[in-house]
Amino acid sequence: MQGSSNLGLILSLLWCVLLVHGMPSFPRSVLDADDAMTYLQRFNHMGTPNMQTGQMMTEDDMVAAISSFQSMANITVTGKLNNETMDMMNMPRCGMPDNMGFSNAARRKRYAAMARWDVTDITWRINSYSTDLPEADINRIMADSLKLWSDVSGLTFTESTAADADFIIDFNTGAHGDGNPFDGPGSVLAHAYFPTTNPIGGDAHFDDDEGFTQNTDAGIDLFQVAAHEFGHSLGLGHSDDPNALMYAFYRGYIPNFVLPEDDINGIQYLYGENTGAADPTMRPFTVDPNSPCPGQLDTIARTGDGRTFAFIGNLVYQILNDGVATGYPQLISQVFADLPNDIDASFYWPGNGRTYFFKGAQYYRYSDTTPDAGYPLDISLWGLPADIDAAFVWSGNGRLYFVKGDQYYRYNTYTGRIDNGYPRPLSVWGLPVDSIDAAMQFSNSRTYFFAGDNYYRYNDASFEVDASYPRLTAYWWFGCGENNLEDEDDGTGGSLASCLPNTLALVMSLVIFAFFQHF
Ligand code: ZN
């Protein structure tokens, strides 16, 4: 152990040398304060834009954004756009956002576990090649960079020719169909997608304008970039440990690279250690009812007294901002009298302060945790089919929605019916999930979707999932990691509205209002 940390020290010293002396010069794209602001927004260092008020970016916001970047980049935190900061912004780097909602000041420098696969045998396929290197060499570099991660974890990787392999690897230039265009030589080198049930989850894209190389200080070392991107494909965000592979910035070619300790800790948090007895059918994170760190929810509900409860099987957990309340989980029957186990869906209706629960062909109504008389009633009264998956009051417009399979329904509280034209395909929402377990408008007025072990926060302004989601439900909602919902609350979804003049923001609000009519 002592030996490996010495080696880590030697390697990190070597990296410093490389950073100072060994790096070739790269094209500079951040030249002035406007460029810097675009950069800080792009990589999620900006604070909380507010679509409703069209609030302008203040000087304090700028200082906070620059400080956030400086802290993540591990350079002197001044809050000012000095030369060191501009130089760092011009370093080649990964295209994934940096700030994953952590409050940097309070956080130790370490890995960020964001999401995970629920299988440990992962398939991969190279869909397109760069001409920078022979195909056989690219094949070997990809296999070697995956092996870095499988050597120290419970994961195995299998190369596949199947169209639906988990990780699909492409070399692209410019816009390439995923809404995240590459930027020519320098700056962004590659990006990759966190684990999701959407086909793009796990995929890694490399900017083929870079000039990828191997075993040399010249050009961009493909092995380093691929190993970093596969960390994202496996569910790790950017680490602010400057020695970590998952540090956002390119480190140059590193001979005899070994995976740094921070990255090993991160991958083992997600997938466990390499026990040498890999079982490809193993699903390490199926819900253990006795575990304090469950993943997949049946439903999550708020009650009129302001509490939040998560339901799994026959258990209920009261969720606080810093984890599960003392004394929980409890049997559902002990907290919510007469409520059955294995709930399908629920929602809190602010209009009457009641919480509704759905199971099979019936629904129940509660005042806080007390059952209202006269229930259960038949779900057909809502015009809904039995066995719905989720229900929620969308923060975007206050309307009530139900999800079943890959379709959703909008309920009209004035007519007492499902609106005409529903159900519609859930894909309209742009949610990267095809099987939602639960959904909820939380006390921060944001709508959350839960699927498998992961959850997503919806951006009502841009009609998509917020950047840096999905995240692990256990980690954030059940207090099973370093972070909790207090951190979750501090950064809301990114849009450019805060920088827009009020009139333009107003016009955009009207456009958005028009859009609501179609949801
Ligand atoms: Zn990255």
PDB file of C-alpha atoms in Angstrom, residues 246-387:
ATOM      1  CA  MET A 246     -11.344  11.669 -13.522  1.00  0.00           C
ATOM      2  CA  TYR A 247      -9.890  15.178 -13.096  1.00  0.00           C
ATOM      3  CA  ALA A 248     -11.440  17.137 -15.961  1.00  0.00           C
ATOM      4  CA  PHE A 249      -8.229  18.246 -17.656  1.00  0.00           C
ATOM      5  CA  TYR A 250      -5.997  16.325 -20.031  1.00  0.00           C
ATOM      6  CA  ARG A 251      -2.774  15.227 -18.343  1.00  0.00           C
ATOM      7  CA  GLY A 252      -0.601  14.249 -21.289  1.00  0.00           C
ATOM      8  CA  TYR A 253       0.915  10.867 -22.035  1.00  0.00           C
ATOM      9  CA  ILE A 254       1.856   8.984 -18.856  1.00  0.00           C
ATOM     10  CA  PRO A 255       4.117   5.940 -19.357  1.00  0.00           C
ATOM     11  CA  ASN A 256       3.120   2.808 -17.365  1.00  0.00           C
ATOM     12  CA  PHE A 257      -0.066   4.435 -16.138  1.00  0.00           C
ATOM     13  CA  VAL A 258      -1.748   2.922 -13.105  1.00  0.00           C
ATOM     14  CA  LEU A 259      -5.240   3.887 -11.959  1.00  0.00           C
ATOM     15  CA  PRO A 260      -4.943   6.475  -9.146  1.00  0.00           C
ATOM     16  CA  GLU A 261      -6.341   5.703  -5.714  1.00  0.00           C
ATOM     17  CA  ASP A 262      -9.220   8.194  -5.943  1.00  0.00           C
ATOM     18  CA  ASP A 263     -10.536   6.517  -9.104  1.00  0.00           C
ATOM     19  CA  ILE A 264     -10.179   3.061  -7.531  1.00  0.00           C
ATOM     20  CA  ASN A 265     -12.219   4.255  -4.543  1.00  0.00           C
ATOM     21  CA  GLY A 266     -14.863   5.647  -6.877  1.00  0.00           C
ATOM     22  CA  ILE A 267     -15.286   2.560  -9.026  1.00  0.00           C
ATOM     23  CA  GLN A 268     -15.321   0.293  -5.962  1.00  0.00           C
ATOM     24  CA  TYR A 269     -18.000   2.470  -4.362  1.00  0.00           C
ATOM     25  CA  LEU A 270     -20.151   1.749  -7.422  1.00  0.00           C
ATOM     26  CA  TYR A 271     -19.306  -1.862  -8.258  1.00  0.00           C
ATOM     27  CA  GLY A 272     -17.335  -3.374  -5.389  1.00  0.00           C
ATOM     28  CA  GLU A 273     -13.861  -4.879  -5.448  1.00  0.00           C
ATOM     29  CA  ASN A 274     -12.500  -7.413  -7.929  1.00  0.00           C
ATOM     30  CA  THR A 275     -12.979 -10.650  -6.028  1.00  0.00           C
ATOM     31  CA  GLY A 276     -11.746 -12.739  -8.962  1.00  0.00           C
ATOM     32  CA  ALA A 277     -15.089 -14.520  -9.058  1.00  0.00           C
ATOM     33  CA  ALA A 278     -17.035 -12.427 -11.488  1.00  0.00           C
ATOM     34  CA  ASP A 279     -20.584 -13.568 -12.009  1.00  0.00           C
ATOM     35  CA  PRO A 280     -21.953 -12.006 -15.171  1.00  0.00           C
ATOM     36  CA  THR A 281     -25.520 -12.388 -13.949  1.00  0.00           C
ATOM     37  CA  MET A 282     -24.771 -10.651 -10.656  1.00  0.00           C
ATOM     38  CA  ARG A 283     -26.897  -7.633  -9.915  1.00  0.00           C
ATOM     39  CA  PRO A 284     -25.131  -6.224  -6.909  1.00  0.00           C
ATOM     40  CA  PHE A 285     -27.601  -3.499  -6.114  1.00  0.00           C
ATOM     41  CA  THR A 286     -30.958  -5.195  -6.084  1.00  0.00           C
ATOM     42  CA  VAL A 287     -32.967  -3.871  -3.187  1.00  0.00           C
ATOM     43  CA  ASP A 288     -32.152  -5.458   0.125  1.00  0.00           C
ATOM     44  CA  PRO A 289     -35.080  -4.550   2.377  1.00  0.00           C
ATOM     45  CA  ASN A 290     -32.743  -4.480   5.363  1.00  0.00           C
ATOM     46  CA  SER A 291     -30.153  -2.286   3.715  1.00  0.00           C
ATOM     47  CA  PRO A 292     -30.053   1.339   4.781  1.00  0.00           C
ATOM     48  CA  CYS A 293     -29.047   2.142   1.180  1.00  0.00           C
ATOM     49  CA  PRO A 294     -31.798   0.912  -1.106  1.00  0.00           C
ATOM     50  CA  GLY A 295     -31.916   1.898  -4.732  1.00  0.00           C
ATOM     51  CA  GLN A 296     -35.112   1.252  -6.600  1.00  0.00           C
ATOM     52  CA  LEU A 297     -38.270   2.865  -5.232  1.00  0.00           C
ATOM     53  CA  ASP A 298     -41.897   1.829  -5.593  1.00  0.00           C
ATOM     54  CA  THR A 299     -42.982   5.415  -5.070  1.00  0.00           C
ATOM     55  CA  ILE A 300     -42.029   8.577  -3.236  1.00  0.00           C
ATOM     56  CA  ALA A 301     -44.648  10.839  -1.693  1.00  0.00           C
ATOM     57  CA  ARG A 302     -44.994  14.108   0.148  1.00  0.00           C
ATOM     58  CA  THR A 303     -47.613  14.671   2.826  1.00  0.00           C
ATOM     59  CA  GLY A 304     -49.522  17.775   3.858  1.00  0.00           C
ATOM     60  CA  ASP A 305     -47.355  18.217   6.959  1.00  0.00           C
ATOM     61  CA  GLY A 306     -44.322  18.762   4.732  1.00  0.00           C
ATOM     62  CA  ARG A 307     -42.717  15.345   5.121  1.00  0.00           C
ATOM     63  CA  THR A 308     -41.336  13.149   2.317  1.00  0.00           C
ATOM     64  CA  PHE A 309     -41.661   9.350   2.346  1.00  0.00           C
ATOM     65  CA  ALA A 310     -40.086   6.719   0.066  1.00  0.00           C
ATOM     66  CA  PHE A 311     -41.848   3.345  -0.292  1.00  0.00           C
ATOM     67  CA  ILE A 312     -40.145   0.042  -1.098  1.00  0.00           C
ATOM     68  CA  GLY A 313     -42.023  -3.253  -0.746  1.00  0.00           C
ATOM     69  CA  ASN A 314     -43.519  -3.327   2.748  1.00  0.00           C
ATOM     70  CA  LEU A 315     -41.231  -0.578   4.086  1.00  0.00           C
ATOM     71  CA  VAL A 316     -41.462   3.185   4.276  1.00  0.00           C
ATOM     72  CA  TYR A 317     -38.542   5.601   4.789  1.00  0.00           C
ATOM     73  CA  GLN A 318     -38.976   9.181   5.933  1.00  0.00           C
ATOM     74  CA  ILE A 319     -36.501  11.229   3.883  1.00  0.00           C
ATOM     75  CA  LEU A 320     -34.775  14.219   5.472  1.00  0.00           C
ATOM     76  CA  ASN A 321     -32.329  16.554   3.766  1.00  0.00           C
ATOM     77  CA  ASP A 322     -29.423  14.664   5.297  1.00  0.00           C
ATOM     78  CA  GLY A 323     -30.706  11.109   4.850  1.00  0.00           C
ATOM     79  CA  VAL A 324     -33.254   8.769   6.404  1.00  0.00           C
ATOM     80  CA  ALA A 325     -34.988   9.922   9.610  1.00  0.00           C
ATOM     81  CA  THR A 326     -34.058   8.116  12.811  1.00  0.00           C
ATOM     82  CA  GLY A 327     -36.293   5.103  13.412  1.00  0.00           C
ATOM     83  CA  TYR A 328     -36.898   4.413   9.728  1.00  0.00           C
ATOM     84  CA  PRO A 329     -37.511   2.291   7.733  1.00  0.00           C
ATOM     85  CA  GLN A 330     -40.726   1.111   9.330  1.00  0.00           C
ATOM     86  CA  LEU A 331     -43.442  -1.202   8.077  1.00  0.00           C
ATOM     87  CA  ILE A 332     -45.843   0.753   5.886  1.00  0.00           C
ATOM     88  CA  SER A 333     -48.734  -0.490   8.023  1.00  0.00           C
ATOM     89  CA  GLN A 334     -47.172   1.084  11.139  1.00  0.00           C
ATOM     90  CA  VAL A 335     -46.989   4.558   9.609  1.00  0.00           C
ATOM     91  CA  PHE A 336     -49.801   4.675   7.039  1.00  0.00           C
ATOM     92  CA  ALA A 337     -52.633   2.662   8.566  1.00  0.00           C
ATOM     93  CA  ASP A 338     -54.597   0.551   6.046  1.00  0.00           C
ATOM     94  CA  LEU A 339     -52.198   1.300   3.183  1.00  0.00           C
ATOM     95  CA  PRO A 340     -51.137  -1.876   1.328  1.00  0.00           C
ATOM     96  CA  ASN A 341     -47.539  -2.880   0.506  1.00  0.00           C
ATOM     97  CA  ASP A 342     -45.967  -2.636  -2.962  1.00  0.00           C
ATOM     98  CA  ILE A 343     -47.519   0.718  -3.866  1.00  0.00           C
ATOM     99  CA  ASP A 344     -47.545   1.594  -7.579  1.00  0.00           C
ATOM    100  CA  ALA A 345     -47.637   5.398  -7.510  1.00  0.00           C
ATOM    101  CA  SER A 346     -48.563   8.459  -5.445  1.00  0.00           C
ATOM    102  CA  PHE A 347     -48.836  12.216  -5.587  1.00  0.00           C
ATOM    103  CA  TYR A 348     -49.444  15.132  -3.267  1.00  0.00           C
ATOM    104  CA  TRP A 349     -52.165  17.559  -4.402  1.00  0.00           C
ATOM    105  CA  PRO A 350     -51.505  21.018  -2.946  1.00  0.00           C
ATOM    106  CA  GLY A 351     -55.102  22.107  -3.713  1.00  0.00           C
ATOM    107  CA  ASN A 352     -56.525  19.996  -0.868  1.00  0.00           C
ATOM    108  CA  GLY A 353     -53.363  19.042   1.030  1.00  0.00           C
ATOM    109  CA  ARG A 354     -54.048  15.334   0.466  1.00  0.00           C
ATOM    110  CA  THR A 355     -51.747  12.522  -0.652  1.00  0.00           C
ATOM    111  CA  TYR A 356     -53.090   9.912  -3.096  1.00  0.00           C
ATOM    112  CA  PHE A 357     -51.719   6.379  -3.392  1.00  0.00           C
ATOM    113  CA  PHE A 358     -52.361   3.995  -6.273  1.00  0.00           C
ATOM    114  CA  LYS A 359     -52.118   0.224  -6.264  1.00  0.00           C
ATOM    115  CA  GLY A 360     -53.493  -2.113  -8.918  1.00  0.00           C
ATOM    116  CA  ALA A 361     -57.047  -1.025  -9.736  1.00  0.00           C
ATOM    117  CA  GLN A 362     -57.563   1.023  -6.559  1.00  0.00           C
ATOM    118  CA  TYR A 363     -56.499   4.308  -4.990  1.00  0.00           C
ATOM    119  CA  TYR A 364     -56.313   5.622  -1.414  1.00  0.00           C
ATOM    120  CA  ARG A 365     -56.368   9.156   0.002  1.00  0.00           C
ATOM    121  CA  TYR A 366     -54.521  10.311   3.122  1.00  0.00           C
ATOM    122  CA  SER A 367     -54.451  13.414   5.304  1.00  0.00           C
ATOM    123  CA  ASP A 368     -50.775  13.393   6.313  1.00  0.00           C
ATOM    124  CA  THR A 369     -50.426   9.763   7.471  1.00  0.00           C
ATOM    125  CA  THR A 370     -54.108   9.250   8.389  1.00  0.00           C
ATOM    126  CA  PRO A 371     -56.391   7.453   5.916  1.00  0.00           C
ATOM    127  CA  ASP A 372     -59.443   9.397   4.734  1.00  0.00           C
ATOM    128  CA  ALA A 373     -62.765   7.575   5.165  1.00  0.00           C
ATOM    129  CA  GLY A 374     -64.474   6.104   2.117  1.00  0.00           C
ATOM    130  CA  TYR A 375     -61.349   4.762   0.398  1.00  0.00           C
ATOM    131  CA  PRO A 376     -60.051   2.825  -1.474  1.00  0.00           C
ATOM    132  CA  LEU A 377     -61.953   3.644  -4.639  1.00  0.00           C
ATOM    133  CA  ASP A 378     -61.630   2.353  -8.174  1.00  0.00           C
ATOM    134  CA  ILE A 379     -58.906   3.842 -10.370  1.00  0.00           C
ATOM    135  CA  SER A 380     -61.317   3.876 -13.298  1.00  0.00           C
ATOM    136  CA  LEU A 381     -62.907   6.960 -11.667  1.00  0.00           C
ATOM    137  CA  TRP A 382     -59.829   8.808 -12.950  1.00  0.00           C
ATOM    138  CA  GLY A 383     -60.223   7.294 -16.405  1.00  0.00           C
ATOM    139  CA  LEU A 384     -56.948   5.472 -15.833  1.00  0.00           C
ATOM    140  CA  PRO A 385     -55.930   1.862 -16.456  1.00  0.00           C
ATOM    141  CA  ALA A 386     -54.846  -0.308 -13.501  1.00  0.00           C
ATOM    142  CA  ASP A 387     -51.203  -0.706 -12.460  1.00  0.00           C
TER     143      ASP A 387
END
